mmCIF file of C-alpha atoms in Angstrom:
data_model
loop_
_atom_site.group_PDB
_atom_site.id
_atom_site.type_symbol
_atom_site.label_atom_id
_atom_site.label_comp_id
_atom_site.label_asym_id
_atom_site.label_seq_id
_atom_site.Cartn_x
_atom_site.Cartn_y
_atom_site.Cartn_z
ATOM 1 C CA UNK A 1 -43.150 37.609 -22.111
ATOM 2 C CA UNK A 2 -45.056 40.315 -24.136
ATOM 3 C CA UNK A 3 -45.961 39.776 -27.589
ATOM 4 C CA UNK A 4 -43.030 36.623 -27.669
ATOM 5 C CA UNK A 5 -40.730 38.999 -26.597
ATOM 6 C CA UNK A 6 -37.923 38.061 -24.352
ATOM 7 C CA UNK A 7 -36.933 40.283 -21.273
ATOM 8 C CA UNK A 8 -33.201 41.551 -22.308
ATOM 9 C CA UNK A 9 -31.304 39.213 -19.615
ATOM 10 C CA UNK A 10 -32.482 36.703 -21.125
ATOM 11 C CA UNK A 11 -31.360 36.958 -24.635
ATOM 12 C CA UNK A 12 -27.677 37.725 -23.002
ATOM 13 C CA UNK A 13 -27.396 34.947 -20.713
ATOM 14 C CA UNK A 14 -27.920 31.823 -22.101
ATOM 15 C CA UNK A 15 -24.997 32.904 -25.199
ATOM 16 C CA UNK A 16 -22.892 34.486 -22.291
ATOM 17 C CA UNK A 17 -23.888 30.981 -20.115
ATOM 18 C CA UNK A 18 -22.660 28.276 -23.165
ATOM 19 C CA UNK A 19 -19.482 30.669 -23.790
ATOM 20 C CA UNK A 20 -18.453 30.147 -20.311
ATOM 21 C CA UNK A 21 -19.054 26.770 -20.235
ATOM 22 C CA UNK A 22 -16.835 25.759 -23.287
ATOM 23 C CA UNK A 23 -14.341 27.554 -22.278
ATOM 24 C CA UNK A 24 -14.072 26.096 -18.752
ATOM 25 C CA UNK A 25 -14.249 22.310 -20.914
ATOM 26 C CA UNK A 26 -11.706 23.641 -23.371
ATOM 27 C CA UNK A 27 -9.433 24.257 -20.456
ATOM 28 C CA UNK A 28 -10.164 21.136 -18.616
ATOM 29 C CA UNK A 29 -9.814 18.896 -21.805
ATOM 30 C CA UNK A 30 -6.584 21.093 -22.523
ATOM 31 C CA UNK A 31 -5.350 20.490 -19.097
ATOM 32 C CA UNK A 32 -5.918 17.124 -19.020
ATOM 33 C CA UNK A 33 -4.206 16.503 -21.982
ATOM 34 C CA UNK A 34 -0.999 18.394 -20.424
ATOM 35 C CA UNK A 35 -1.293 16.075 -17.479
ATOM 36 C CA UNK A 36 -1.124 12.824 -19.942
ATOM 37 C CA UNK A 37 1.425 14.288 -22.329
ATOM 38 C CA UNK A 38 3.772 15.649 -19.044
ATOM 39 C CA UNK A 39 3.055 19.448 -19.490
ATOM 40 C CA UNK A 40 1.920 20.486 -15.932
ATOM 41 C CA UNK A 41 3.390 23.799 -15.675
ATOM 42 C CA UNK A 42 -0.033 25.735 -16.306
ATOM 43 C CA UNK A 43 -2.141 23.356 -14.149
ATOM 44 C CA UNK A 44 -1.719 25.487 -10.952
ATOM 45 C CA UNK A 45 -3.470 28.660 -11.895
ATOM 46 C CA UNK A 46 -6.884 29.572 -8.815
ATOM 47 C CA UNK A 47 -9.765 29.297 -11.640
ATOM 48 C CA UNK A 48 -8.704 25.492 -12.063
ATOM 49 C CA UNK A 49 -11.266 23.295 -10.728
ATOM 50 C CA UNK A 50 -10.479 20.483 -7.698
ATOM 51 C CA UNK A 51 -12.238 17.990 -9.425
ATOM 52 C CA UNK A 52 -9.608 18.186 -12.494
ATOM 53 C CA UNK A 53 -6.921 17.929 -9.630
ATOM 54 C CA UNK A 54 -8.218 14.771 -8.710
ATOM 55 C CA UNK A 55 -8.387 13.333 -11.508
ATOM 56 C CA UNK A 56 -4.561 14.349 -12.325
ATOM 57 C CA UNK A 57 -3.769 12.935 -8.794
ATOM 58 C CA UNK A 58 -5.450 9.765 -9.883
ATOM 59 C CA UNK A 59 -3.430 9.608 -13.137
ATOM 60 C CA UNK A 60 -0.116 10.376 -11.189
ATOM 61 C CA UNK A 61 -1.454 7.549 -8.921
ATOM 62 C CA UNK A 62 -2.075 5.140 -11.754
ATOM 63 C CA UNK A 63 1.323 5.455 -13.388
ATOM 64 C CA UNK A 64 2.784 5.301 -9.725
ATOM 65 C CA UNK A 65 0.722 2.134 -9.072
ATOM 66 C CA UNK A 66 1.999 0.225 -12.554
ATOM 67 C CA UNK A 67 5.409 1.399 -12.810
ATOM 68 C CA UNK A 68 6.305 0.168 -9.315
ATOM 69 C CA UNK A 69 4.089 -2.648 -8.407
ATOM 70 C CA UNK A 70 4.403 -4.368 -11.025
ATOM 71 C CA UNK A 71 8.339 -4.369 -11.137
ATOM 72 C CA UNK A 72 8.827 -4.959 -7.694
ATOM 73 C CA UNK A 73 6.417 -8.015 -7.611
ATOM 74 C CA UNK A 74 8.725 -9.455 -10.494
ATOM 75 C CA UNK A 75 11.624 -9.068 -8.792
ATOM 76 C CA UNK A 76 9.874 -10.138 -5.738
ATOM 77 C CA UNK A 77 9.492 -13.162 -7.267
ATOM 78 C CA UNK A 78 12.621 -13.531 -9.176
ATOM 79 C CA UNK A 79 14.493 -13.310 -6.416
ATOM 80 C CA UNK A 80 12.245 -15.696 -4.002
ATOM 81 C CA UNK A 81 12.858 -15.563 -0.295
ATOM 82 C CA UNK A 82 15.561 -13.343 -1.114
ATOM 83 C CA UNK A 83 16.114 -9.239 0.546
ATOM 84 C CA UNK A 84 13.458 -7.895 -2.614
ATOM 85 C CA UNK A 85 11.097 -10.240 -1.547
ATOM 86 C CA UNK A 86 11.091 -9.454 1.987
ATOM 87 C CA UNK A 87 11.553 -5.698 1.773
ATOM 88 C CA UNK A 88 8.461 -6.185 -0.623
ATOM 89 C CA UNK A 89 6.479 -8.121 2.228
ATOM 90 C CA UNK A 90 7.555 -6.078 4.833
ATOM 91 C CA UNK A 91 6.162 -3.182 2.509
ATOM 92 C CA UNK A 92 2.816 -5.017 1.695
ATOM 93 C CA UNK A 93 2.282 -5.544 5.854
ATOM 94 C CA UNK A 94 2.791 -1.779 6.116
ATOM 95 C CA UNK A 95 1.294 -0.531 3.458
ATOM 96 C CA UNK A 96 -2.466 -2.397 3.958
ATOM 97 C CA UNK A 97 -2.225 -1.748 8.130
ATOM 98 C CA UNK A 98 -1.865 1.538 7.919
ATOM 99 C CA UNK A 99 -5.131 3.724 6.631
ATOM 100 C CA UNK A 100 -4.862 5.671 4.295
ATOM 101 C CA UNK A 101 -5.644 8.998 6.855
ATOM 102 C CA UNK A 102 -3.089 8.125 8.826
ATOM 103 C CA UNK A 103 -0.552 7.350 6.524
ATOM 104 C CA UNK A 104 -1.392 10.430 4.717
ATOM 105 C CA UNK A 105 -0.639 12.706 8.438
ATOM 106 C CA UNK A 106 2.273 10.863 8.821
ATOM 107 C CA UNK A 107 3.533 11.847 5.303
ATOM 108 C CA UNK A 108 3.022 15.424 6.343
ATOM 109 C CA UNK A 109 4.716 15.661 8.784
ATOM 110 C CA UNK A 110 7.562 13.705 7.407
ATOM 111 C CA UNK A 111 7.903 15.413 4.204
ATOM 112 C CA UNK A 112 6.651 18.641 4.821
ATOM 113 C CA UNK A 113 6.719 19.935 8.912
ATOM 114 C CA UNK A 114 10.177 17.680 9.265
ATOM 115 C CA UNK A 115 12.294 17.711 6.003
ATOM 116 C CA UNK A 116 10.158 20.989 4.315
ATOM 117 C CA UNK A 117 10.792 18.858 1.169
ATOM 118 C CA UNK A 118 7.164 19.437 0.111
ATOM 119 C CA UNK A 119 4.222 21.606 0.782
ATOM 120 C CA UNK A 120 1.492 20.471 3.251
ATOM 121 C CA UNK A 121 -1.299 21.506 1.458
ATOM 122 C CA UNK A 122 -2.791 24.170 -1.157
ATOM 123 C CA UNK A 123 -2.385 23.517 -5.052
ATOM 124 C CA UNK A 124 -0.357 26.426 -5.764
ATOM 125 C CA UNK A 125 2.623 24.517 -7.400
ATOM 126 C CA UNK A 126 2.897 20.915 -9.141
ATOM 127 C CA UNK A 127 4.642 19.719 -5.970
ATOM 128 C CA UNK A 128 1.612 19.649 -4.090
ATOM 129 C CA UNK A 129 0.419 16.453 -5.879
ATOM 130 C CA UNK A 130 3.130 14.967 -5.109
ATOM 131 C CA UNK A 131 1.871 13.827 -1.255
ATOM 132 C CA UNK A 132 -1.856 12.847 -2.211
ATOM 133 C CA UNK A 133 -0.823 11.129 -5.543
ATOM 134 C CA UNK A 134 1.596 8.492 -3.298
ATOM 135 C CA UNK A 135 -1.484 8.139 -0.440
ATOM 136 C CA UNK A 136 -3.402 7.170 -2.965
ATOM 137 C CA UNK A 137 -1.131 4.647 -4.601
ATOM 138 C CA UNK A 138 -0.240 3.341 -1.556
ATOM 139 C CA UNK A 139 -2.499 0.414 -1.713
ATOM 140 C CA UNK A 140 -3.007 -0.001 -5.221
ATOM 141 C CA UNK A 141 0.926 -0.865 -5.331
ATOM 142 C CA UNK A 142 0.574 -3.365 -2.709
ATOM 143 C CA UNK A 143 -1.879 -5.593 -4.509
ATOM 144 C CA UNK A 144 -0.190 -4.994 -7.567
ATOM 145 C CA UNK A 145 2.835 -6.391 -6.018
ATOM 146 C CA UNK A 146 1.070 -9.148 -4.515
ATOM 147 C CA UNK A 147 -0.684 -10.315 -7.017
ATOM 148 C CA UNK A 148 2.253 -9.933 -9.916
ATOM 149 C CA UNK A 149 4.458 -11.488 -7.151
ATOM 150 C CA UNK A 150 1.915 -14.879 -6.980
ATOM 151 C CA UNK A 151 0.991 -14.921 -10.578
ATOM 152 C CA UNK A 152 5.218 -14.947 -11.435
ATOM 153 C CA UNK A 153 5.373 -17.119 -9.052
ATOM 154 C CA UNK A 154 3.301 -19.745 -10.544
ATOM 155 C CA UNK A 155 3.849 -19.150 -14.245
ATOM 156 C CA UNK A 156 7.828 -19.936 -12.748
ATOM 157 C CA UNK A 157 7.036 -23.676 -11.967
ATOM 158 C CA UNK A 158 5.507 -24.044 -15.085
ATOM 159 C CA UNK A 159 6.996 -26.413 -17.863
ATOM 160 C CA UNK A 160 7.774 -24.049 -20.489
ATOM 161 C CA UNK A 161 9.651 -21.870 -18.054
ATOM 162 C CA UNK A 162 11.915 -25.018 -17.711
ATOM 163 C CA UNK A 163 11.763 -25.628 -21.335
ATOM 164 C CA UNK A 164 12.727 -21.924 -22.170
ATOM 165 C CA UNK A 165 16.111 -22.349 -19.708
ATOM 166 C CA UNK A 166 16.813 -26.032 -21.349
ATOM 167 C CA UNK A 167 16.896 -23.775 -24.477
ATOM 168 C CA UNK A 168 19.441 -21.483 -23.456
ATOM 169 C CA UNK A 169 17.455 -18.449 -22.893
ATOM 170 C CA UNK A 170 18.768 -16.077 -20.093
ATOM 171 C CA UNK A 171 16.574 -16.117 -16.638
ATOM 172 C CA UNK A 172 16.372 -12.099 -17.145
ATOM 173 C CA UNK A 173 14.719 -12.676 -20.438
ATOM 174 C CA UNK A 174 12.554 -15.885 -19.301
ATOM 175 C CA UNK A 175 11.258 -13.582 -16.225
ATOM 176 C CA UNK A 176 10.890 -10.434 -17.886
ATOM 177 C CA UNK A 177 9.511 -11.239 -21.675
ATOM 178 C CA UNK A 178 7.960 -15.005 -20.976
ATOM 179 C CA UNK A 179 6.518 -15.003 -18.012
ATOM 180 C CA UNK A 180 5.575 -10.948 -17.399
#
C-alpha cells in the first residue's frame, strides 16, 4: 500500500466476494423454503450445494419419521397382540439389526439395479432423495414406533381411558384425540 492506496484487486474483490456470497444464501434460504413449502422442482440444478441436500434429506426424513411412526405405534397399540402389532415388531427387529450401510446397499439394489424404480445415485432429479431420505428414517421410525407404541400402551390402562368409554365416547376417538 502506497500513500493508503489499495492495489486494484483489492478494491474489486471483497464487493465481487459479499455479492457472491448473498447470492449463494439467497438461493439456499430460497431453496430451503421450497423444500418446506413442497416446491422441489428447482432444487436439482449442479451449482446447488450437498450440504443443502442434506439438510432437505433430513427434512424428508423428519416428516417420514413422524408421519409413520407415530401412526403405526398407535395402531400398534390399539390393536394389541394383533397382525399391526406384530408386523410393527417384526419391523422394529429389522429395522435396528440391520445398519444403516447395509440396509442402504440393499435398497439399491432393490429399487434401483432390480426394479429401476429409482436412481442409484447422483442428485440430478428429486427422485434421488428418495433412497437416502428412507435410510435415514429407518431408525428414527422404529423408536418412534416403540416408544408411541409403550407410551399408548400405558396411558390405555389408565382410569380416564375407562372413564372416557363408560361415557360413551368411541375407542377411535379415545385412542386417537385422548390418549395421542
Amino acid at each position: 500500500m502506497v500513500n493508503g492506496s489499495r492495489s486494484p484487486g483489492t478494491a474489486t474483490t471483497r464487493p465481487a466476494r459479499s455479492v457472491q456470497w448473498r447470492e449463494r444464501l439467497a438461493r439456499t434460504v430460497g431453496v430451503l423454503v421450497a423444500a418446506i413449502s413442497g416446491v422441489a422442482a428447482f432444487m436439482w440444478l449442479p451449482w446447488y450445494p450437498v450440504w443443502a441436500i442434506v439438510i432437505i434429506a433430513l427434512i424428508v426424513a423428519g416428516l417420514l419419521v413422524y408421519g409413520i411412526g407415530i401412526p403405526w405405534g398407535m395402531i400398534a397399540a390399539k390393536r394389541r397382540n394383533g397382525v399391526p402389532d406384530k408386523l410393527a415388531s417384526g419391523f422394529a427387529v429389522v429395522g435396528l439389526g440391520i445398519p444403516n450401510f447395509v440396509l442402504a446397499l440393499l435398497l439399491v439394489m432393490l429399487f434401483s439395479i432390480t426394479l429401476g424404480w429409482l436412481p442409484p445415485s447422483g442428485a440430478a432429479t428429486p427422485t434421488a432423495i428418495i433412497l437416502p431420505a428412507i435410510v435415514l428414517a429407518i431408525e428414527p421410525i422404529v423408536v418412534t414406533m416403540r416408544l408411541t407404541r409403550s407410551s399408548a400402551l400405558e396411558q390405555l390402562s389408565q382410569d380416564y381411558v375407562r372413564t372416557l368409554a363408560a361415557k360413551g365416547l368411541s375407542r377411535r376417538r379415545i385412542v386417537w384425540v385422548h390418549v395421542l
